[in-house]
XYZ file of C-alpha atoms in Angstrom:
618
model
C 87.750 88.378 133.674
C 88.310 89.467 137.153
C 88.723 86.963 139.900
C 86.685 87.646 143.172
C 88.789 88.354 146.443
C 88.690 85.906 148.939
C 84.862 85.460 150.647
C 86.007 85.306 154.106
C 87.304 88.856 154.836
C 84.166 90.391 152.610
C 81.119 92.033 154.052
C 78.557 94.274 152.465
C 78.519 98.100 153.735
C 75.548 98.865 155.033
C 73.896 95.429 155.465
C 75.815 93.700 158.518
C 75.730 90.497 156.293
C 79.095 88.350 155.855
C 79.746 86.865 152.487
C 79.986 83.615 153.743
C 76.879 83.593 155.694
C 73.588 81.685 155.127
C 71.706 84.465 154.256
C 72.080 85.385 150.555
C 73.162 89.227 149.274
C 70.829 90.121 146.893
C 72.358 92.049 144.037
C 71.096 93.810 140.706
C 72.622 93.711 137.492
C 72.889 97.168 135.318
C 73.716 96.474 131.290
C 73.870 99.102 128.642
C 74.299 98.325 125.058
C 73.757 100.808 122.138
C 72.626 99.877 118.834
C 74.759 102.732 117.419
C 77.888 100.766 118.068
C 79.039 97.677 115.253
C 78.150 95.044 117.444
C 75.036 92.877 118.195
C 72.806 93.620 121.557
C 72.344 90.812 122.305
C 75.751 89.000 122.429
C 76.925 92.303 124.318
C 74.257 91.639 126.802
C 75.021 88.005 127.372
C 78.420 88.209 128.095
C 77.866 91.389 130.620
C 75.467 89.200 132.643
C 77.869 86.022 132.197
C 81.167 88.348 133.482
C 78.902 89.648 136.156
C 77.727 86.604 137.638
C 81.369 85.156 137.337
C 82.677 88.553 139.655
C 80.177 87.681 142.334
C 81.515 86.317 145.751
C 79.587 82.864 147.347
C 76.501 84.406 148.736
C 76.121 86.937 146.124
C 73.670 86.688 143.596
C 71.319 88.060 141.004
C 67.440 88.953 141.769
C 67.193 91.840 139.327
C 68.184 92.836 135.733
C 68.056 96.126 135.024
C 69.250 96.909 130.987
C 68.932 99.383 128.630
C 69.603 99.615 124.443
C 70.518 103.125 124.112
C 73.377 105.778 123.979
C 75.310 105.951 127.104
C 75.656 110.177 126.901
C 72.362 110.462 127.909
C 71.738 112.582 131.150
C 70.258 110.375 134.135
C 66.625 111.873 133.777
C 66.443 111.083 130.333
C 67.526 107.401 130.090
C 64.954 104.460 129.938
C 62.297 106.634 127.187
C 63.507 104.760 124.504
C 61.774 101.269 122.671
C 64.405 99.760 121.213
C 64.763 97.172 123.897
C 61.622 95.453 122.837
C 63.836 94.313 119.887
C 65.810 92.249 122.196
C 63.729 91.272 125.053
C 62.878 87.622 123.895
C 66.623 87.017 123.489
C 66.466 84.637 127.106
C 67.859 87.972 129.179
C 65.047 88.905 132.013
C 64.323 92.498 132.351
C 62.573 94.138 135.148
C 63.722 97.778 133.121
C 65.930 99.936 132.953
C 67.629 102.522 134.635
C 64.357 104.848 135.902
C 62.836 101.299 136.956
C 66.290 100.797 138.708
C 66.790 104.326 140.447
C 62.625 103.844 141.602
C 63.386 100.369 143.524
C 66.601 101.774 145.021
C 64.706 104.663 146.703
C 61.911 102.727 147.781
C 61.373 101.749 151.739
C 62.609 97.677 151.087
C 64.547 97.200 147.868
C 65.049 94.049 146.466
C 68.610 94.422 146.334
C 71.638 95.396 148.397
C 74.124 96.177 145.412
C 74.098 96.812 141.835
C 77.098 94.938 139.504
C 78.197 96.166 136.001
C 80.537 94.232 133.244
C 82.630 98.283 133.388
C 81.813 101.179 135.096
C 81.313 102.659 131.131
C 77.672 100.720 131.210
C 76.209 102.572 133.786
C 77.086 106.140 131.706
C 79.671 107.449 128.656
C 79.127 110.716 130.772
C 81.493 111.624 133.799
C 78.851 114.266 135.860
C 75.724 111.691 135.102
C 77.663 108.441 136.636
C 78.632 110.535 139.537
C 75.212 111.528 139.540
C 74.253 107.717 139.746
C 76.817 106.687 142.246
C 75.458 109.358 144.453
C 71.874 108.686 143.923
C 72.489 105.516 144.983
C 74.993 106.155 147.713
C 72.153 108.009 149.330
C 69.836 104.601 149.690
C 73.134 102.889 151.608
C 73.500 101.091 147.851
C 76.710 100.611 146.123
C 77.988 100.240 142.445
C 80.582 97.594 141.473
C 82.348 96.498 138.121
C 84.053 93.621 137.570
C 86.698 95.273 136.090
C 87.882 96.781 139.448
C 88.952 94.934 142.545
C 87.164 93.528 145.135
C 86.641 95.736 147.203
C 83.179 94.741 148.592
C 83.106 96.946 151.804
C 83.595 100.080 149.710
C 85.830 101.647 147.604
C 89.026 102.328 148.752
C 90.798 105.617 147.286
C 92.865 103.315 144.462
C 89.610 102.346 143.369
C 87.706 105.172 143.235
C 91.116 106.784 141.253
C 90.593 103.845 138.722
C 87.150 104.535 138.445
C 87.325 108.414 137.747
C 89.920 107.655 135.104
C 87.816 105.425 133.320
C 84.636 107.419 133.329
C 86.804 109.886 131.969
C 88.313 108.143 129.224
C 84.663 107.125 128.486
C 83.562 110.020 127.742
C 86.274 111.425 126.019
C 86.262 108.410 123.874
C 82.412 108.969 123.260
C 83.085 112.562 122.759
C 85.904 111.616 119.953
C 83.973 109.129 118.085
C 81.203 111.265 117.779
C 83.532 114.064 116.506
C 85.102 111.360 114.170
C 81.610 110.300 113.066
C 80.275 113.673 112.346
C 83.392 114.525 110.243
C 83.004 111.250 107.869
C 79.031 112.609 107.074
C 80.103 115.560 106.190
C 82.831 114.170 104.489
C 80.673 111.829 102.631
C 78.219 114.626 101.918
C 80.401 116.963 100.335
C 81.606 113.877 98.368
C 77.725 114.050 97.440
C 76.893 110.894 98.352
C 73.528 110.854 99.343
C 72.592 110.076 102.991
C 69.344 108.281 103.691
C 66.281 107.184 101.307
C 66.426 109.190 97.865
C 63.703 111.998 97.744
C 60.752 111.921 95.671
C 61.786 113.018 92.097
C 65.101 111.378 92.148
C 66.399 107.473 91.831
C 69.286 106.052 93.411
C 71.407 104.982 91.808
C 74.176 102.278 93.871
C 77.778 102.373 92.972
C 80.198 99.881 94.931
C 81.764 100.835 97.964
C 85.319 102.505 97.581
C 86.538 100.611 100.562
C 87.661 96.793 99.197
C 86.983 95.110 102.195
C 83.146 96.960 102.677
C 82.121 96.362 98.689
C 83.203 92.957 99.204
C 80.498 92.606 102.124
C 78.139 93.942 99.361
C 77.719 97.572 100.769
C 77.106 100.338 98.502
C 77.082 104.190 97.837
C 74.208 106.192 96.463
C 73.571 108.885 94.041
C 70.949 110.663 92.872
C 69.506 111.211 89.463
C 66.048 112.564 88.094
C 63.074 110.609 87.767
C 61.720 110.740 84.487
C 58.475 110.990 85.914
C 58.150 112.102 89.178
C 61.600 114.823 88.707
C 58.498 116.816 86.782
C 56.161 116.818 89.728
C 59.133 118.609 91.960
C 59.303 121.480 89.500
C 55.376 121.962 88.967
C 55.383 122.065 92.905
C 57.664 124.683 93.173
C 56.028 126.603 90.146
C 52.967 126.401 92.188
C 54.127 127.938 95.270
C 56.762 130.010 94.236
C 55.073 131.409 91.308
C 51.615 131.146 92.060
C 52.068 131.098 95.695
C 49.340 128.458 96.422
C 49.265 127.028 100.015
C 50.496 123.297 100.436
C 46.538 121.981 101.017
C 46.057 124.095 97.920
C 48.750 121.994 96.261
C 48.118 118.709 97.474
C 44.322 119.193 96.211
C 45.266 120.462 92.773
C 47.891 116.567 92.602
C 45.443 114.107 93.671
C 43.418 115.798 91.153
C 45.281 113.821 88.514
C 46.724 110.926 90.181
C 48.398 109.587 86.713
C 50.551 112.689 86.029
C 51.180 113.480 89.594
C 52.245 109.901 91.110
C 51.636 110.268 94.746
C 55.040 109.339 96.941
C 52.724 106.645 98.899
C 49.492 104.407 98.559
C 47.509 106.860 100.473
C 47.442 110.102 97.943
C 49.263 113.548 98.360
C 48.906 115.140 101.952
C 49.640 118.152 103.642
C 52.611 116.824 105.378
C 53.641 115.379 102.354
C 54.045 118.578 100.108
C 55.606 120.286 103.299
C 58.705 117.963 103.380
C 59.078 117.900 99.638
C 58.854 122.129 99.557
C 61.206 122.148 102.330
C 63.847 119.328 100.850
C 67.430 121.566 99.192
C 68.556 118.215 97.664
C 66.252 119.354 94.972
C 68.767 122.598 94.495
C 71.497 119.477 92.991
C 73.405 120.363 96.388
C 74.125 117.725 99.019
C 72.586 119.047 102.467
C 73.244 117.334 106.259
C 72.616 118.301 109.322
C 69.347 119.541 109.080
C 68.261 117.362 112.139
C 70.422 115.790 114.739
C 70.104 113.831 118.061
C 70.803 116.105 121.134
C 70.271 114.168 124.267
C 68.366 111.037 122.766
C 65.918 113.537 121.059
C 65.950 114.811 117.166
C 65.588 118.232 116.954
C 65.282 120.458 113.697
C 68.710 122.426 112.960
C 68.519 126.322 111.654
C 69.434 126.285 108.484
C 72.337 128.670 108.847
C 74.078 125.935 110.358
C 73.275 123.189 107.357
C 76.162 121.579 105.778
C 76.021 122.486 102.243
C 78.158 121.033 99.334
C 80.234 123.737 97.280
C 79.148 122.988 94.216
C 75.963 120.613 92.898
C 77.067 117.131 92.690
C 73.732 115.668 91.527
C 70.974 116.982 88.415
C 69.252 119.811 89.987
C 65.154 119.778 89.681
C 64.989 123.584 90.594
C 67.514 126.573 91.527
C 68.334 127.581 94.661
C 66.915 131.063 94.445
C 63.657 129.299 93.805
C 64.567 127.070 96.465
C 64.632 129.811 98.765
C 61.674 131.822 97.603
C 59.509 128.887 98.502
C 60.601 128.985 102.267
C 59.995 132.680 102.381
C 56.679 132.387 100.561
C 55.642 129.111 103.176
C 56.359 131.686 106.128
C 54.270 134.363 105.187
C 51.495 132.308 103.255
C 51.121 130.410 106.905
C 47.312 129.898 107.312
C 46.386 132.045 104.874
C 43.539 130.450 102.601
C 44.382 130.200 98.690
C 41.837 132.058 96.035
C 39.809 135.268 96.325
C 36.430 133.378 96.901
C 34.140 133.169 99.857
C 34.991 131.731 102.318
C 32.903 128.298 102.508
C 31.216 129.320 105.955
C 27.388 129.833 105.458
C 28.074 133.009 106.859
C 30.184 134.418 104.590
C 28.251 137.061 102.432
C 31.350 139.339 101.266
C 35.271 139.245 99.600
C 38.021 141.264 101.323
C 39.841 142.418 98.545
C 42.971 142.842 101.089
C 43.040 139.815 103.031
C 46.134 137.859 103.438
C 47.804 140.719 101.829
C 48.017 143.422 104.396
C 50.241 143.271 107.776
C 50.727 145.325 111.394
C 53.553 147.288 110.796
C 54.337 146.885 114.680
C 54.056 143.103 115.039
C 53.834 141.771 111.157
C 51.048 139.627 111.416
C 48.275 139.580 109.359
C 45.141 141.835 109.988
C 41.650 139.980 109.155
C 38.808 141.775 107.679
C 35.487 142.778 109.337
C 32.431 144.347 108.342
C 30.350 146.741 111.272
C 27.381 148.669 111.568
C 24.404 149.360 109.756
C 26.644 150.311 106.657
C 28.883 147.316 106.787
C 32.057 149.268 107.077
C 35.010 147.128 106.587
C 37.689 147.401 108.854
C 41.007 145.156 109.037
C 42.444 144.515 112.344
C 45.383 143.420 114.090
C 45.089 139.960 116.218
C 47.319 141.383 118.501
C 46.111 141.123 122.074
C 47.701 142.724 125.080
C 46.149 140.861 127.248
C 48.306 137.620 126.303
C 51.541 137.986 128.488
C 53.509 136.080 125.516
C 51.810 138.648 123.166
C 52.390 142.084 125.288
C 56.241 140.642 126.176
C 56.763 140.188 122.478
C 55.861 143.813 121.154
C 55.718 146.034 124.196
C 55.088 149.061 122.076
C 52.335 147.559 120.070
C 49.573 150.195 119.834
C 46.116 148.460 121.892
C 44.105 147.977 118.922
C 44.882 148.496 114.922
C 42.829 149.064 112.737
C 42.766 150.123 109.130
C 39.518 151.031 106.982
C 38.991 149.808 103.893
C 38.188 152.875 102.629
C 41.363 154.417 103.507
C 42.854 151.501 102.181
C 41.635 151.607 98.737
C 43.103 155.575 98.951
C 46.651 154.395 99.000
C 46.418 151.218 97.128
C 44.904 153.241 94.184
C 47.155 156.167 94.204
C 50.067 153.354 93.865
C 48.602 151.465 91.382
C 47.815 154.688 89.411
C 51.042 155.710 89.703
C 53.786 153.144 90.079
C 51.728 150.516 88.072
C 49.085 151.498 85.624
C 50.350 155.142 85.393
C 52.748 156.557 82.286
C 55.558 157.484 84.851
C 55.834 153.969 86.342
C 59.283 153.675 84.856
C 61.028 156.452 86.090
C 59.235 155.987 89.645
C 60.672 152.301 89.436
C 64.461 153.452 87.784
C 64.501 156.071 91.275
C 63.913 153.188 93.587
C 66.220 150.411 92.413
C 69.561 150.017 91.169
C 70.279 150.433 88.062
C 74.070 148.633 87.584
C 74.900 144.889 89.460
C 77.887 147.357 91.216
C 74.798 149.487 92.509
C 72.817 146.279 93.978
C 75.722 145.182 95.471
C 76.552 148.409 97.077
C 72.875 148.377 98.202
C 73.398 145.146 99.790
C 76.496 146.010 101.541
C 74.587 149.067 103.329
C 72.076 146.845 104.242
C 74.674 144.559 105.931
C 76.518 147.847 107.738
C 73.394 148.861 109.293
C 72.571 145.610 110.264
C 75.952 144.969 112.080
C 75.646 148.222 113.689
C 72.233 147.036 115.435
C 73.891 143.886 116.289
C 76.583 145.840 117.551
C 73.904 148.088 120.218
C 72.228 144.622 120.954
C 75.330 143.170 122.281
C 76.093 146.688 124.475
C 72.445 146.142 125.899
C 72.929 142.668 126.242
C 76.641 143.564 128.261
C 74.816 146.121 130.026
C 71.589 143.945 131.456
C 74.559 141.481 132.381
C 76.456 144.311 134.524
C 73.313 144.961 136.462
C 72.046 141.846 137.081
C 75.297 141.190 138.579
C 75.025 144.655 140.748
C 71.612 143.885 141.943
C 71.825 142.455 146.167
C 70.987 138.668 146.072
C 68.438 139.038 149.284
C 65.408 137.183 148.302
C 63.282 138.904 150.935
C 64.839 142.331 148.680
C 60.948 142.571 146.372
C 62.755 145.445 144.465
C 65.710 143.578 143.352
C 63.734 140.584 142.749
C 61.010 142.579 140.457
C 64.494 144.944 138.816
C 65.874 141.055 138.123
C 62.993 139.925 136.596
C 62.838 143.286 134.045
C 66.080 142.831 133.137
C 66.172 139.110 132.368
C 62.792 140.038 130.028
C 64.499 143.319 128.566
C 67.890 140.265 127.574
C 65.459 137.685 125.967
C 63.900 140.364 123.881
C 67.320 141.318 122.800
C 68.273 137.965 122.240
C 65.371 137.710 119.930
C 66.017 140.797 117.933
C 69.790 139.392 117.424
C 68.470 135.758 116.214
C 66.266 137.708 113.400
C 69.037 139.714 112.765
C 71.511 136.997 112.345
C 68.831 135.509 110.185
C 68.470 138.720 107.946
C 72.297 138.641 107.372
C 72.523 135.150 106.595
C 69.652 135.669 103.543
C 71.854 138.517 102.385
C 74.987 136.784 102.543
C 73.216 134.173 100.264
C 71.937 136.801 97.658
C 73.886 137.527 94.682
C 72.855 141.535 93.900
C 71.746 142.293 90.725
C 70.413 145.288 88.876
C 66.647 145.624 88.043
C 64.917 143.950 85.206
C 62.112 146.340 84.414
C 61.199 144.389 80.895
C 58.094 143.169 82.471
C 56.855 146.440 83.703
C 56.923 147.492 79.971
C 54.676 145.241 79.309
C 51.587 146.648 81.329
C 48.935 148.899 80.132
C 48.527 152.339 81.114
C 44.812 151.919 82.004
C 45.602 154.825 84.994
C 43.496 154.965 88.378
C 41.279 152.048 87.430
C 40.895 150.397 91.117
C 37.357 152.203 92.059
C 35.735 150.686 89.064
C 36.411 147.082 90.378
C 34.554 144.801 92.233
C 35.512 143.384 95.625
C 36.120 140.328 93.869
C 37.868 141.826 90.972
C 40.346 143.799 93.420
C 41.123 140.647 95.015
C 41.941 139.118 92.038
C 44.221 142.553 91.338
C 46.089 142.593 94.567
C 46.606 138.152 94.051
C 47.752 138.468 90.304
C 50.345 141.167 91.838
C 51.361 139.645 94.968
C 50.307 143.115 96.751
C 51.580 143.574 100.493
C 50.698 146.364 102.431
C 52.290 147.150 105.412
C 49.402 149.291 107.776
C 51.067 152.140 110.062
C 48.550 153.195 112.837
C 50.167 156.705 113.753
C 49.512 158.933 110.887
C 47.374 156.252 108.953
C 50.055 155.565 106.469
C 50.777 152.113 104.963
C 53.639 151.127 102.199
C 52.621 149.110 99.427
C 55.209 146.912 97.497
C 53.860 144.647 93.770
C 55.495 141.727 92.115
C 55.034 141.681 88.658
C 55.245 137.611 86.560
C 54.331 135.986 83.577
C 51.053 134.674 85.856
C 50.450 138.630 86.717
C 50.489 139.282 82.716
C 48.959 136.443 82.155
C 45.556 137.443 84.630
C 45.590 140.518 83.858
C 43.969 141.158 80.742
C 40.360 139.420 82.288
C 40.767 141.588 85.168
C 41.151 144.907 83.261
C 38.757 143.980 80.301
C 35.435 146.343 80.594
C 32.803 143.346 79.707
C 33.765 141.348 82.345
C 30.517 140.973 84.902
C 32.578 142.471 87.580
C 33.404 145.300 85.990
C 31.767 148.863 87.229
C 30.865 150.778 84.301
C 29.843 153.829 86.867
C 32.503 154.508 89.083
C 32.967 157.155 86.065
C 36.788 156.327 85.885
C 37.790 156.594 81.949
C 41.005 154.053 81.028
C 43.982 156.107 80.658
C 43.275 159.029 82.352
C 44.541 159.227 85.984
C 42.494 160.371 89.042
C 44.033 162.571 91.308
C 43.200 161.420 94.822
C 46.066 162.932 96.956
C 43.525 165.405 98.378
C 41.386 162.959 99.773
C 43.566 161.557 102.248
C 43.807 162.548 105.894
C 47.913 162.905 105.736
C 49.950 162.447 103.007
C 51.429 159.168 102.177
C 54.966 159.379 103.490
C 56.265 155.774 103.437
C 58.030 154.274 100.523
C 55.965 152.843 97.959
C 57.863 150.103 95.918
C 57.036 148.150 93.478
């Protein structure tokens, strides 16, 4: 503990009061404790108060305490948000807050205090540029900062001192920095170890071995793994058969569990939610891999992590409840489903009168978002539009070429879509159309995959010569403010940069999914399977063709400029499995006179406005 500096020769900068006069310096204490370290918050805070009060010269004393529980790498702005002080407050340590309440009282007209004292210039920050921050805040209102670990020096610092002081908010942070680093690498250690980190996921039971470490099993601490439920493991899978196979949406899901509360145990007392599904879909400890970092603390605040940056174990190192592949359909099949409603019904509004056999299944080509169905005029023509609106800055800055309005008829539609599915599908050459689009060895797929990956690098290569390049001339451009050129060229260039930042993010993310994928030739088994009932789309209903397009997963990307769309199926044991009351002539919705025999193939190329150039693939 320090020992105060003789009272006599001390006076306070900035107040004109001598230590040894009648009048009492009022001084505020600052404390800092963080549950994150092995210690207890409270103790910590009693003896910061008790050295404080001990470093104090006659005269000196405390009016205020001003304390926090809470990391010290915080930035200034963003200290004081936190709760977990309430934990401690009854511990016999006044509060009158922390450090906002602290910095508000120092910059008001008549503080209540003349100095602020600290047990080591470490409490008031663990990071160098926010305690300088502090010391100059303060410095501003006449106020200074002491520790009792430094002389005392109570008419300012002296340039010893303030040498001292830099040194030791540097070693603070680097020690901060370090144990962090430290910290991080024993996770991941652990992790890979596959030891599980947190409470065991629905579906699996933990299952505690004894610490490795002597001295920590013989406090009674423990390791976990994870193995299956007998009961709930079962629910995982039939939730990723739903959605992955059947590609039902999550309130779709959650309906269809606490339908049947005994075979589908809900993970709480309140029944299966929304929310709930969404963390279980989204969970890869159910792949039998060990996965951290998928949410960290940055700046007091937990924030989601991409998943390209995940920790992933090499290998499974617990009983896996589904595959990763299937793992990793159900994220791709959550970001396209997104609001989409599940089933080919109406809709449950009173004024819903029809089905649109395409919705949720066909997209803008310019902006890939889904285009909802309408009905107009006298006729009821239905038309399926774009929501894009240029009149949204967000939406106009996003997709600058975006056509105005899109639109695609139903009519035109139902061209293409048949001539596919009479063709690639239903028709007798499906199998060589199929053989010409994919590859036929696992050498071909992978050579397939490798182009992909070229022409993606080359695009990321342009990107980062336009990026360079928007760099180069917002550095040319004259600085003058009053310059409304410059200013409007600046303000182009920085939009033209975040939209290529934008395009390299999705790229990034397109080569991360292929450097996941393990290329293999086609399996065209199922596609044997189908009949050969040829163009039989015009003789369904509405509601049968929605049913059609669900059982095959149909997507149909819509091209405005030369009305052309491509159309890509999935074929599954569900899509063989609906098929048969789909196709079967006495079901009610089936149109005896559209005049379309089974088996024999319409030709409807000549009907179309242009030819259909795109790709079709199944």
């Amino acid at each position: 503990m320090a020992t105060p500096a003789p009272s006599t020769s001390l006076t306070l900068a900035g107040t004109g009061l001598a230590a040894g006069q009648a009048e009492p310096v009022p001084v505020a204490f600052l404390g800092r404790t963080s549950t994150l370290e092995m210690q207890d918050p409270v103790a910590s805070l009693h003896r910061q108060v008790r050295s404080c009060q001990a470093w104090l010269p006659p005269g000196f004393h405390l009016v205020a305490y001003y304390w926090d529980v809470e990391s010290g790498g915080l930035d200034l702005e963003a200290r004081s948000q936190g709760e977990a002080y309430k934990a401690f407050t009854g511990a016999g340590i006044p509060r009158d807050g922390g450090m906002a309440n602290l910095l508000t009282e120092a910059a008001s007209p008549a503080p209540k205090f003349a100095a602020i004292i600290c047990e080591d210039i470490e409490r008031s920050g663990r990071d160098t540029f926010n305690a300088l921050k502090l010391e100059k805040k303060l410095s501003r209102h006449g106020i200074p900062l002491f520790a009792t670990d430094e002389p005392a020096q109570i008419e300012g610092l002296n340039a010893t001192t303030v040498l001292v002081r830099r040194m030791k908010q540097g070693v603070a942070e680097w020690f901060r920095i370090q144990l962090k680093e430290k910290t991080w690498k024993g996770l991941v250690e652990h992790s890979l170890d596959g030891w599980n980190i947190g409470p065991a996921p629905y579906g699996y039971t933990p299952v505690r071995v004894p610490h490795p470490v002597p001295v920590k099993a013989s406090q009674g601490r423990t390791k976990t793994r994870l193995v299956p439920d007998p009961v709930r493991g079962p629910v995982v899978t039939q939730i990723f058969t739903w959605r992955v196979i059947d590609k039902l949406g999550m309130p779709t899901i959650a309906a269809r569990l606490n339908a049947d509360p005994a075979r589908y145990p809900a993970p709480g007392t309140s029944g299966w939610t929304t929310p709930t599904v969404y963390v279980l879909l989204s969970n890869p400890k159910y792949t039998g891999h060990m996965v951290y970092g998928r949410v960290r603390n940055r700046n007091g605040h937990r924030v989601a992590v991409p998943p390209d940056q995940w920790l992933w174990s090499p290998q499974p190192v617990h009983p896996a409840l589904i595959d990763r592949d299937t793992w990793e359909a159900a994220q791709r099949i959550g970001a396209e489903h997104g609001t989409s409603r599940d089933g080919t019904g109406l809709n449950t509004h009173p004024a819903a009168t029809r089905t649109y056999a395409y919705r949720g299944h066909i997209r803008c080509k310019d902006c890939r978002r889904r285009m909802g169905g309408q009905a107009y005029g006298r006729t009821q023509t239905v038309y399926y539009q774009c929501p894009h609106n240029p009149a949204r800055p967000k939406e106009a800055a996003d997709h600058p070429g975006h056509p105005r309005t899109v639109k695609a008829p139903e009519t035109r539609l139902d061209q293409i879509t048949g001539l596919f599915f009479a063709t690639h599908v239903f028709g007798p050459s499906r199998a060589a159309l199929l053989a010409a689009q994919l590859p036929a060895t696992d050498a071909d797929a992978a050579a397939e995959r490798d182009t992909q990956t070229a022409a993606l690098h080359v695009r990321l290569r342009r990107i980062e010569t336009g990026q360079n390049s928007c760099i180069l001339e917002l550095e040319e451009l004259p600085a003058d403010p009053g310059d409304t050129a410059a200013t409007a060229m600046r303000t182009r260039i920085r939009a033209r940069f975040a939209e290529l930042h934008t395009q390299r993010e999705q790229i990034q993310a397109q080569l991360a999914a292929l450097a996941q994928t393990t290329p293999h030739a086609a399996d065209t088994t199922l596609l044997d399977q189908l009949p050969i009932p040829g163009d039989i789309l015009p003789a369904l209903t509405p509601q049968l063709k929605a049913e059609l397009f669900q059982a095959f997963d149909l997507q149909v990307v819509w091209n405005k400029p030369g009305r052309q769309a491509t159309v890509r199926a999935e074929i599954t044991e569900a899509t063989l499995q609906a098929l048969p009351a789909i196709l079967d002539p006495s079901h009610d919705g089936y149109d005896d006179t559209a005049g379309i025999i089974p088996g024999a193939p319409a030709i409807v190329e000549d009907l179309f406005e242009s030819p259909i150039s795109p790709q079709n693939l199944l």
